[in-house]
CSV table of C-alpha atoms in Angstrom, one decimal:
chain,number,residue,atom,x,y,z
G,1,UNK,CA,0.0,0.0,0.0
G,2,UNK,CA,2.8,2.1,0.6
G,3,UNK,CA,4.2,1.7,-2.7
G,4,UNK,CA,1.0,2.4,-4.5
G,5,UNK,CA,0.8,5.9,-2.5
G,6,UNK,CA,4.3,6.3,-3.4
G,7,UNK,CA,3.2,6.0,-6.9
G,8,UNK,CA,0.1,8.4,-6.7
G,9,UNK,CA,2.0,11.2,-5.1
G,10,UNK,CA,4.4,11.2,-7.7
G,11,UNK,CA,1.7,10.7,-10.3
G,12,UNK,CA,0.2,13.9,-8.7
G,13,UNK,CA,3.2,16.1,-8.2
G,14,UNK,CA,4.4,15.1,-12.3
G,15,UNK,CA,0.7,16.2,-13.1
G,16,UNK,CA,0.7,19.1,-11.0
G,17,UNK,CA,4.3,20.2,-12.6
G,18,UNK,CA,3.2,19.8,-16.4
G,19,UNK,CA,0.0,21.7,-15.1
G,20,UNK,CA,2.1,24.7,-14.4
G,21,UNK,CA,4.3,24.7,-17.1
G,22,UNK,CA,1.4,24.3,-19.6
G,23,UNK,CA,-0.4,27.5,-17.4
G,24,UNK,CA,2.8,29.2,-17.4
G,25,UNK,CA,2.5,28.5,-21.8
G,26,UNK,CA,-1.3,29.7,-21.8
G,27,UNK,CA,-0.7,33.0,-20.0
G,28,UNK,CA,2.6,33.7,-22.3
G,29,UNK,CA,0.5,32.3,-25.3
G,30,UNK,CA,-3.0,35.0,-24.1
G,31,UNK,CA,-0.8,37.9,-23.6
G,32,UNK,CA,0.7,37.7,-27.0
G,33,UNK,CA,-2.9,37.1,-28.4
G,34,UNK,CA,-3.4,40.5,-26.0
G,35,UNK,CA,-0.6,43.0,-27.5
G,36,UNK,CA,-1.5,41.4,-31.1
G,37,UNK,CA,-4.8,42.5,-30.4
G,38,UNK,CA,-3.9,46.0,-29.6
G,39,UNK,CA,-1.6,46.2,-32.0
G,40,UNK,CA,-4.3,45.5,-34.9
G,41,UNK,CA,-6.9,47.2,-33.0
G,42,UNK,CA,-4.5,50.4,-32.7
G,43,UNK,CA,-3.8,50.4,-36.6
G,44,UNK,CA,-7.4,49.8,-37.5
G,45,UNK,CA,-8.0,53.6,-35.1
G,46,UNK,CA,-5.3,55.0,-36.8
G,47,UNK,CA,-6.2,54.3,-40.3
G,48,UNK,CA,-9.8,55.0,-39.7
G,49,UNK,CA,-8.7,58.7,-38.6
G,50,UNK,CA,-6.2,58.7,-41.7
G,51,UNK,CA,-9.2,58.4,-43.9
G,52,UNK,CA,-11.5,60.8,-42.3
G,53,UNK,CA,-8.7,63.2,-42.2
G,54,UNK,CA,-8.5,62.6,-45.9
G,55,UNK,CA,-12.2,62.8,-47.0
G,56,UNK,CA,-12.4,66.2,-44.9
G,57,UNK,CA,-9.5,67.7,-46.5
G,58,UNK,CA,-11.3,66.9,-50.1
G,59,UNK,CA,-14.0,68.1,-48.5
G,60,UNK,CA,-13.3,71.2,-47.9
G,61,UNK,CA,-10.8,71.7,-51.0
G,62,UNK,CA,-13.5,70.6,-53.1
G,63,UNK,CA,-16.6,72.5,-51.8
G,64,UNK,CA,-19.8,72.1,-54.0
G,65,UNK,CA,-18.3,69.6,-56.0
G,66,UNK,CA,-17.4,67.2,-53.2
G,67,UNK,CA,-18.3,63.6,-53.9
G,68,UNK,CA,-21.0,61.7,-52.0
G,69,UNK,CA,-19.9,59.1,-49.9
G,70,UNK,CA,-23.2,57.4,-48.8
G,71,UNK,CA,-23.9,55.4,-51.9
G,72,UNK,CA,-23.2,51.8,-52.8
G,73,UNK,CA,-22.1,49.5,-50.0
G,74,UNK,CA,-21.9,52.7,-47.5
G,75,UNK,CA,-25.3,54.4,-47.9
G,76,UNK,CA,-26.3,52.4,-44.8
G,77,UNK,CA,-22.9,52.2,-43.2
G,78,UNK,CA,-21.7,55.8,-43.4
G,79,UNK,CA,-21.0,57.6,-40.3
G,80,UNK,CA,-20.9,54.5,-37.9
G,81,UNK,CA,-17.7,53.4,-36.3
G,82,UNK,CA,-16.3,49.8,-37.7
G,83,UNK,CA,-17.2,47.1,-35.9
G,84,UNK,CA,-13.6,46.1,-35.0
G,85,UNK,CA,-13.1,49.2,-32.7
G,86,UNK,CA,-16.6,48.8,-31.1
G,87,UNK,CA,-15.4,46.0,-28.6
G,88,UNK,CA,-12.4,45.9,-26.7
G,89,UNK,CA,-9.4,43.4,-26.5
G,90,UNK,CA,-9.6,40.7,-23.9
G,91,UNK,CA,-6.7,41.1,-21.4
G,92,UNK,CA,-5.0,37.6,-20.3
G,93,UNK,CA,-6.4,36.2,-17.2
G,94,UNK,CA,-3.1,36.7,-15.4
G,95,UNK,CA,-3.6,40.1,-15.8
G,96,UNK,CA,-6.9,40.7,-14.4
G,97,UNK,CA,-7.5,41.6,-10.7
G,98,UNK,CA,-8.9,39.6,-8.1
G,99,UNK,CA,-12.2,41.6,-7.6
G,100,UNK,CA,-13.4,44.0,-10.3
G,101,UNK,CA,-13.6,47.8,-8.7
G,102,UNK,CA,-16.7,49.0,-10.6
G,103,UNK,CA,-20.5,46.9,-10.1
G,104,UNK,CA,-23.6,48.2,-12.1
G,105,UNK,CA,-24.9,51.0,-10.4
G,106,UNK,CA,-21.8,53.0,-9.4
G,107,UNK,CA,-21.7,56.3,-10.3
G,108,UNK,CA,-17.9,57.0,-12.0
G,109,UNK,CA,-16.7,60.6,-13.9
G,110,UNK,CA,-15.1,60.2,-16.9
G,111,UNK,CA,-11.6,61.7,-17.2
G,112,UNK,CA,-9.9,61.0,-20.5
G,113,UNK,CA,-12.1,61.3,-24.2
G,114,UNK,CA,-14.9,63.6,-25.8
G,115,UNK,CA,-17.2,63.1,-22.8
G,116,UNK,CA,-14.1,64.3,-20.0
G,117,UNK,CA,-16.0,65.4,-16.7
G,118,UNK,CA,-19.1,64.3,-17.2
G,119,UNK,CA,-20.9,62.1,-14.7
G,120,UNK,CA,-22.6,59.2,-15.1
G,121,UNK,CA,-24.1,55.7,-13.9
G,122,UNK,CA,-22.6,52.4,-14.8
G,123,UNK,CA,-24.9,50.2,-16.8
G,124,UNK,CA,-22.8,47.1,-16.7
G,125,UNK,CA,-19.1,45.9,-16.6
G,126,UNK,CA,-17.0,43.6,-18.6
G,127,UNK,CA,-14.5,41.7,-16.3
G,128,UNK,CA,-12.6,40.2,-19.5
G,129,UNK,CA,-11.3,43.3,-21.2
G,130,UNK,CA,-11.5,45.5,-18.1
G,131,UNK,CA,-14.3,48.1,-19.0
G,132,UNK,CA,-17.4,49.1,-18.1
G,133,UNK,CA,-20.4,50.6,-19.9
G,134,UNK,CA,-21.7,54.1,-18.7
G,135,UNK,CA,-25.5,55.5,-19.4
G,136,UNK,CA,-25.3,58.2,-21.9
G,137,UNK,CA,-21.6,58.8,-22.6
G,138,UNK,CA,-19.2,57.5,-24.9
G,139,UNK,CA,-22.3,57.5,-27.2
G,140,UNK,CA,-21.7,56.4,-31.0
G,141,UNK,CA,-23.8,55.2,-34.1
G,142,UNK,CA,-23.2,51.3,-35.1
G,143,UNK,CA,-24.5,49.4,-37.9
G,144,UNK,CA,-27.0,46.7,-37.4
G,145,UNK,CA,-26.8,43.2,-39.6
G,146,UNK,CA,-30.1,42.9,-41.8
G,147,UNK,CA,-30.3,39.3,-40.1
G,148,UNK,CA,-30.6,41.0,-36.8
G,149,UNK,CA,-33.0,44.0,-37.8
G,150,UNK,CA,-35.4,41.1,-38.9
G,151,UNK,CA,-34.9,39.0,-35.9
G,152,UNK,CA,-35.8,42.7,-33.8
G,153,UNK,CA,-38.5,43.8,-36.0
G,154,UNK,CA,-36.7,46.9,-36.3
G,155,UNK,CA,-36.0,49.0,-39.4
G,156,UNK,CA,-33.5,51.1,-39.1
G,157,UNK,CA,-29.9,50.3,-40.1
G,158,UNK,CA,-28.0,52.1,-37.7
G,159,UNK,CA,-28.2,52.8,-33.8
G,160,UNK,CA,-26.6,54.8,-31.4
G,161,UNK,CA,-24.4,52.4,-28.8
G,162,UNK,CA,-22.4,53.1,-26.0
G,163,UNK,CA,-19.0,52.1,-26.3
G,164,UNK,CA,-16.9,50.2,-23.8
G,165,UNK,CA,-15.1,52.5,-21.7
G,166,UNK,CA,-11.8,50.9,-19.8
G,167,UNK,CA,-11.3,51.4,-16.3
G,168,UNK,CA,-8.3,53.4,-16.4
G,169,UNK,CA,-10.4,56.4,-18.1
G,170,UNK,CA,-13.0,57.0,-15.1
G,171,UNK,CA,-12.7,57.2,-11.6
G,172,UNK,CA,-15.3,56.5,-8.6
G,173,UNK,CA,-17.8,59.2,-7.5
G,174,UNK,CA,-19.3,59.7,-4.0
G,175,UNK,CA,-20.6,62.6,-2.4
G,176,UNK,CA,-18.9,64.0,0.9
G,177,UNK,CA,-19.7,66.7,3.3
G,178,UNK,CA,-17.3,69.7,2.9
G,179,UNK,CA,-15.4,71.1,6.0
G,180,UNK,CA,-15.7,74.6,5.1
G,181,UNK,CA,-19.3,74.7,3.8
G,182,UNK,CA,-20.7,71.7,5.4
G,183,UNK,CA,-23.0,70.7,2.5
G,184,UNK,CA,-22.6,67.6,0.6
G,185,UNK,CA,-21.1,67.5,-2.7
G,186,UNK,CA,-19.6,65.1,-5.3
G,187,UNK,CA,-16.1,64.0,-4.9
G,188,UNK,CA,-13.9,62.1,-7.2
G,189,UNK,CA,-11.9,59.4,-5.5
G,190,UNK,CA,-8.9,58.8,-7.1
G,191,UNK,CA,-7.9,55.9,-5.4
G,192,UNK,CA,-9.7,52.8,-2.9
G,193,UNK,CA,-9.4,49.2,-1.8
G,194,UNK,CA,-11.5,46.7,-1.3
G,195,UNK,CA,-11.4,45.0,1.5
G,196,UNK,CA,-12.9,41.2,2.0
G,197,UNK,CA,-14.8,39.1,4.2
G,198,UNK,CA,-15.0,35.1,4.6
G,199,UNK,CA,-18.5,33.2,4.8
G,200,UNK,CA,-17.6,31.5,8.1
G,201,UNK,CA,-20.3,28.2,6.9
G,202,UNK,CA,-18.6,27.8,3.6
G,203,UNK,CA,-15.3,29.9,3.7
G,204,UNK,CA,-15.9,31.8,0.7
G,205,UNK,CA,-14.0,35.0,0.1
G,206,UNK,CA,-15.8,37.9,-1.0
G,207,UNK,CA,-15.7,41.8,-1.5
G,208,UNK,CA,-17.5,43.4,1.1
G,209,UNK,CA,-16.3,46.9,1.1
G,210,UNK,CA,-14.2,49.6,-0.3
G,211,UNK,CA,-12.4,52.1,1.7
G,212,UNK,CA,-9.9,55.0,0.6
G,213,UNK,CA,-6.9,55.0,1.7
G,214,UNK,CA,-5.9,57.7,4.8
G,215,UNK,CA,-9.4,58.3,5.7
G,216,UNK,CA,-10.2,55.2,8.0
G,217,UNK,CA,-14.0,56.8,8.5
G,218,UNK,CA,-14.9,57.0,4.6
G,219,UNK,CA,-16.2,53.4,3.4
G,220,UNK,CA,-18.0,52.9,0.1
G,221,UNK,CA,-20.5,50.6,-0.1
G,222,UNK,CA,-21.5,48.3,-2.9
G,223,UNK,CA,-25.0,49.8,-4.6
G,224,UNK,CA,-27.7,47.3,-3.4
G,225,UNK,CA,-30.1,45.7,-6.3
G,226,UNK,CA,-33.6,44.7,-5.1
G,227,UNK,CA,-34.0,41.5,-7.1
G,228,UNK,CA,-37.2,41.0,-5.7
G,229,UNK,CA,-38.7,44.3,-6.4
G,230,UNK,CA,-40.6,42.9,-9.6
G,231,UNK,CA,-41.5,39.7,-8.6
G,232,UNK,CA,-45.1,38.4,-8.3
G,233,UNK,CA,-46.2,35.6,-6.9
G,234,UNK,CA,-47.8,32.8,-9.0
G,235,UNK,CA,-50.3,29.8,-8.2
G,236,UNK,CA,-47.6,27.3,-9.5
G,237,UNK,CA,-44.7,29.2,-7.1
G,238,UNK,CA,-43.7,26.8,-4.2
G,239,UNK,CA,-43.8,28.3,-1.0
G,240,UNK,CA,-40.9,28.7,1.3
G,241,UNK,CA,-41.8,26.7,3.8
G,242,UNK,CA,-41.7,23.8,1.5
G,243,UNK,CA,-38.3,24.5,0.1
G,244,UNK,CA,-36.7,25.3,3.2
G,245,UNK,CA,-38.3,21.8,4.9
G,246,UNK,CA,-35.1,19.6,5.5
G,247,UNK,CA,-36.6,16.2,3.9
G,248,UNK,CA,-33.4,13.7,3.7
G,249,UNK,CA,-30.4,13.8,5.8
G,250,UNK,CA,-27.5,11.4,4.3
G,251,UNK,CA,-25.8,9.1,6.3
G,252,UNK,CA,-22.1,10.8,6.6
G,253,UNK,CA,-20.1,7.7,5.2
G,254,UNK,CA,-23.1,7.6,2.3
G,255,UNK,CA,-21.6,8.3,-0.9
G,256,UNK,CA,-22.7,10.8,-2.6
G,257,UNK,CA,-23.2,9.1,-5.8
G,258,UNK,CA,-23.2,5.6,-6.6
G,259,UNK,CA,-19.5,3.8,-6.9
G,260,UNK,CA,-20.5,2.9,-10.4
G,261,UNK,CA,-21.3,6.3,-11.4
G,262,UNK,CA,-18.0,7.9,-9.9
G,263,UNK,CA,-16.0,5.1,-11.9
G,264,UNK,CA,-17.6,7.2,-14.8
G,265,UNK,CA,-16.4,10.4,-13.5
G,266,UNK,CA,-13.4,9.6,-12.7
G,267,UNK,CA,-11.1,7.1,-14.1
G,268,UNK,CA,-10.8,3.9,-12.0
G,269,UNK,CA,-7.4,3.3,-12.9
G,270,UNK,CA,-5.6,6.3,-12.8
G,271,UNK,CA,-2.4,7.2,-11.3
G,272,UNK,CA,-3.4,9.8,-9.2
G,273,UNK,CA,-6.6,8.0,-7.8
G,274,UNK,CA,-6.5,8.4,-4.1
G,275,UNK,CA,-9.6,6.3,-2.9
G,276,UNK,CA,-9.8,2.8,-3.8
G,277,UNK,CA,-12.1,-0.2,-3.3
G,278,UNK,CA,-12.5,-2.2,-0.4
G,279,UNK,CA,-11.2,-5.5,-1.6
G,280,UNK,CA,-8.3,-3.8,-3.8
G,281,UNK,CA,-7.0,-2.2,-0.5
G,282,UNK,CA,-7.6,-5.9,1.1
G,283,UNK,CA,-5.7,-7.3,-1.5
G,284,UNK,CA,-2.6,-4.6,-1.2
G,285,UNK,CA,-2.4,-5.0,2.4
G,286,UNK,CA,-2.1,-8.8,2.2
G,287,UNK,CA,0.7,-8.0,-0.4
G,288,UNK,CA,2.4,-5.8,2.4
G,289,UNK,CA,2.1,-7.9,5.1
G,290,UNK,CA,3.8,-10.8,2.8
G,291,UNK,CA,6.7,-8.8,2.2
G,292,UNK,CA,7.1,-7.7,5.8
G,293,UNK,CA,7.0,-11.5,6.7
G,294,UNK,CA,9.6,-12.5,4.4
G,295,UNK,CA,12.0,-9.3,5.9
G,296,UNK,CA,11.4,-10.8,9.4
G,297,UNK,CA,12.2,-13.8,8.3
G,298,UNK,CA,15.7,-13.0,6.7
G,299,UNK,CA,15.9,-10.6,9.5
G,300,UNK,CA,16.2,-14.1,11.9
G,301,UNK,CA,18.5,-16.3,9.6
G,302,UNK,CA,20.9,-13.1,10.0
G,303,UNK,CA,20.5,-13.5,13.4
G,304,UNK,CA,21.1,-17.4,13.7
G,305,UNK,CA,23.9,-17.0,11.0
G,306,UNK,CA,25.5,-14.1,13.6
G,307,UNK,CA,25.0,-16.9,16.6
G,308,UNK,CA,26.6,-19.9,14.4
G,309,UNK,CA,29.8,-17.6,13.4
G,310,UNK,CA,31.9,-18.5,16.1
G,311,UNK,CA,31.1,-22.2,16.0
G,312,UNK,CA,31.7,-22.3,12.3
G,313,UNK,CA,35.2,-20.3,13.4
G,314,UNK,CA,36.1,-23.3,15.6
G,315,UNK,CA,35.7,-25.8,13.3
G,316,UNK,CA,37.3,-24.4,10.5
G,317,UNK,CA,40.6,-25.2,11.4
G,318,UNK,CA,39.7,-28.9,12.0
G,319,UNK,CA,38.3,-29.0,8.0
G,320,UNK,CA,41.2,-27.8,6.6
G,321,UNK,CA,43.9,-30.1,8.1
G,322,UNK,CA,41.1,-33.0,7.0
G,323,UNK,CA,41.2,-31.4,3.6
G,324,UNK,CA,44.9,-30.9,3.6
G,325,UNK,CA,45.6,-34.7,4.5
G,326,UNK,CA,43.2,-35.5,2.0
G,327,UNK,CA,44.5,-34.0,-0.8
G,328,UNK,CA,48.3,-34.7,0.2
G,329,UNK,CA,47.2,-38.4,0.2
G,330,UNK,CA,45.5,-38.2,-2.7
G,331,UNK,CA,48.9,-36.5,-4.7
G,332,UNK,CA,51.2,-39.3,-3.1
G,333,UNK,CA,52.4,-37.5,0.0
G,334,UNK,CA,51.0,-40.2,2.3
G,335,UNK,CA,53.4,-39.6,4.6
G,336,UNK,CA,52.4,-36.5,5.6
G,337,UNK,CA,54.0,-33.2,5.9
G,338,UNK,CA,56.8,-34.5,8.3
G,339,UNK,CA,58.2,-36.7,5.1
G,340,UNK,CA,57.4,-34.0,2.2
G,341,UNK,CA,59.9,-31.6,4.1
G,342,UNK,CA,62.5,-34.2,4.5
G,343,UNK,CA,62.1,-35.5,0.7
G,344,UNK,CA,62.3,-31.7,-0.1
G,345,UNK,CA,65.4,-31.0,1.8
G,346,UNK,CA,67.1,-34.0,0.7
């Protein structure tokens, strides 16, 4: 059993190795997808402000006789922004912040574009390409597919959007007394943390509140969203007292599933599989204790072998004198050792 853990730790820690090197390859891989993105999505502004640059100089060098541009393929399209800047680039997930600073409902002052200074609510928020979408600014006119005008009902071939704005353009509004005046007016915070708290049932992190920085009194709350505001009851609606009821408590060594269905989920003979059946556990135990045996066992023969040594010391001696006279007898010294000498000397 001992081995087979062995063996599944390792399985896991080579899986958990090749798992970070392949996340280390998708965040190098998504933030060259990112600056690619900008790149294309930079050139595409650029070029689109060449060319209007262009068509207003001829414009206004040509006067009267100016050409029409809203015929052919651009009579519907002309004067909406290309679809290509209407979105924004994804930024890699390694990139992106824990919590998102902005949640619908904030009120946030733009300080960067055409609409600088103005105030405005947030309508909704894109976590992936860090932006958010503010009610009434940053207003433009888009085209709208045939395919979807029909799906809509709707005839017209343009509408006016509001772009996605990025983070880094606006900043957080909340409205402070001032210490000279004493009334209450709209401040731009320029900088805040959020600060966290932990379910304490299911140990969940989650934002709770954002605070600025050198004013430990001044804490911004999240905007709250009645969800049930709008609702209505209904005949077919099941009341609370029915779903709250606690109708079936499991046994706590119940699984959860039955074994055959979590041998679909899971695979049962993988590497890294940590719980095993009853009678394959049996069977690896048994294995174990065999092997321990058979180390006790050799364990005592070194033991007896240790306790025989200086027995088989003793009589070692006697064996090779036996030996010697044997083989001297056997070679024609029968005479021993005493005459081999003397017919050596002589």
């Amino acid at each position: 059993m001992k081995r087979l853990m062995a063996r599944t730790n390792a399985a896991k820690a080579h899986a958990a190795k090749r798992a970070a090197a392949r996340k280390e390859k998708d965040a190098i891989y998504e933030r060259r997808e990112y600056l690619a993105g900008k790149v294309q999505q930079e050139r595409a502004r650029l070029d689109w402000l060449k060319d209007a640059r262009k068509r207003r100089q001829e414009d206004y060098m040509l006067g009267p006789l100016a050409p029409r541009r809203d015929v052919g393929d651009m009579m519907e399209r002309w004067g909406t922004i290309p679809e290509q800047l209407a979105q924004r680039v994804e930024v890699p997930e390694a990139d992106l912040p824990k919590y998102f600073p902005y949640v619908a409902g904030d009120r946030v002052c733009l300080i960067e574009g055409y609409d600088k200074g103005k105030i405005g609510v947030v309508h909704s928020v894109y976590e992936e390409s860090m932006s958010i979408i503010v009610e009434g600014l940053r207003q433009t006119e888009a085209f709208i597919e045939p395919n979807i005008r029909k799906v809509e009902g709707s005839k017209e071939p343009t509408r006016r959007i509001n772009l996605p704005i990025p983070i880094s353009d606006v900043r957080l509004v909340w409205s402070l007394t001032s210490p000279i005046t004493g009334h209450m007016r709209d401040c731009i915070i320029n900088e805040f943390k959020i600060e966290t708290e932990t379910e304490t049932e299911t140990g969940v992190e989650y934002p709770a509140r954002r605070v600025v920085p050198g004013i430990p009194d001044l804490e911004i709350p999240y905007p709250r969203h009645d969800e049930t505001e709008d609702a209505v009851d209904e005949p077919w609606d099941t009341l609370r007292i029915h779903t709250e009821e606690q109708t079936w408590v499991p046994h706590e060594m119940m699984y959860p599933m039955p074994s055959s269905v979590i041998d679909e989920l899971r695979s049962k003979y993988s590497k890294t599989r940590e719980v095993h059946d009853a009678d394959y556990v049996a069977k690896k135990k048994a294995a174990d204790a065999r092997e321990e045996q058979k180390k006790n066992l050799h364990l005592l023969m070194q033991i007896q072998k240790a306790a025989n040594a200086p027995k088989r010391e003793a009589l070692a001696e006697q064996v090779l004198e036996r030996l010697g006279a044997e083989l001297a007898k056997r070679r024609g010294f029968a005479g021993g050792k005493e005459k081999w000498l003397a017919k050596k000397e002589a």
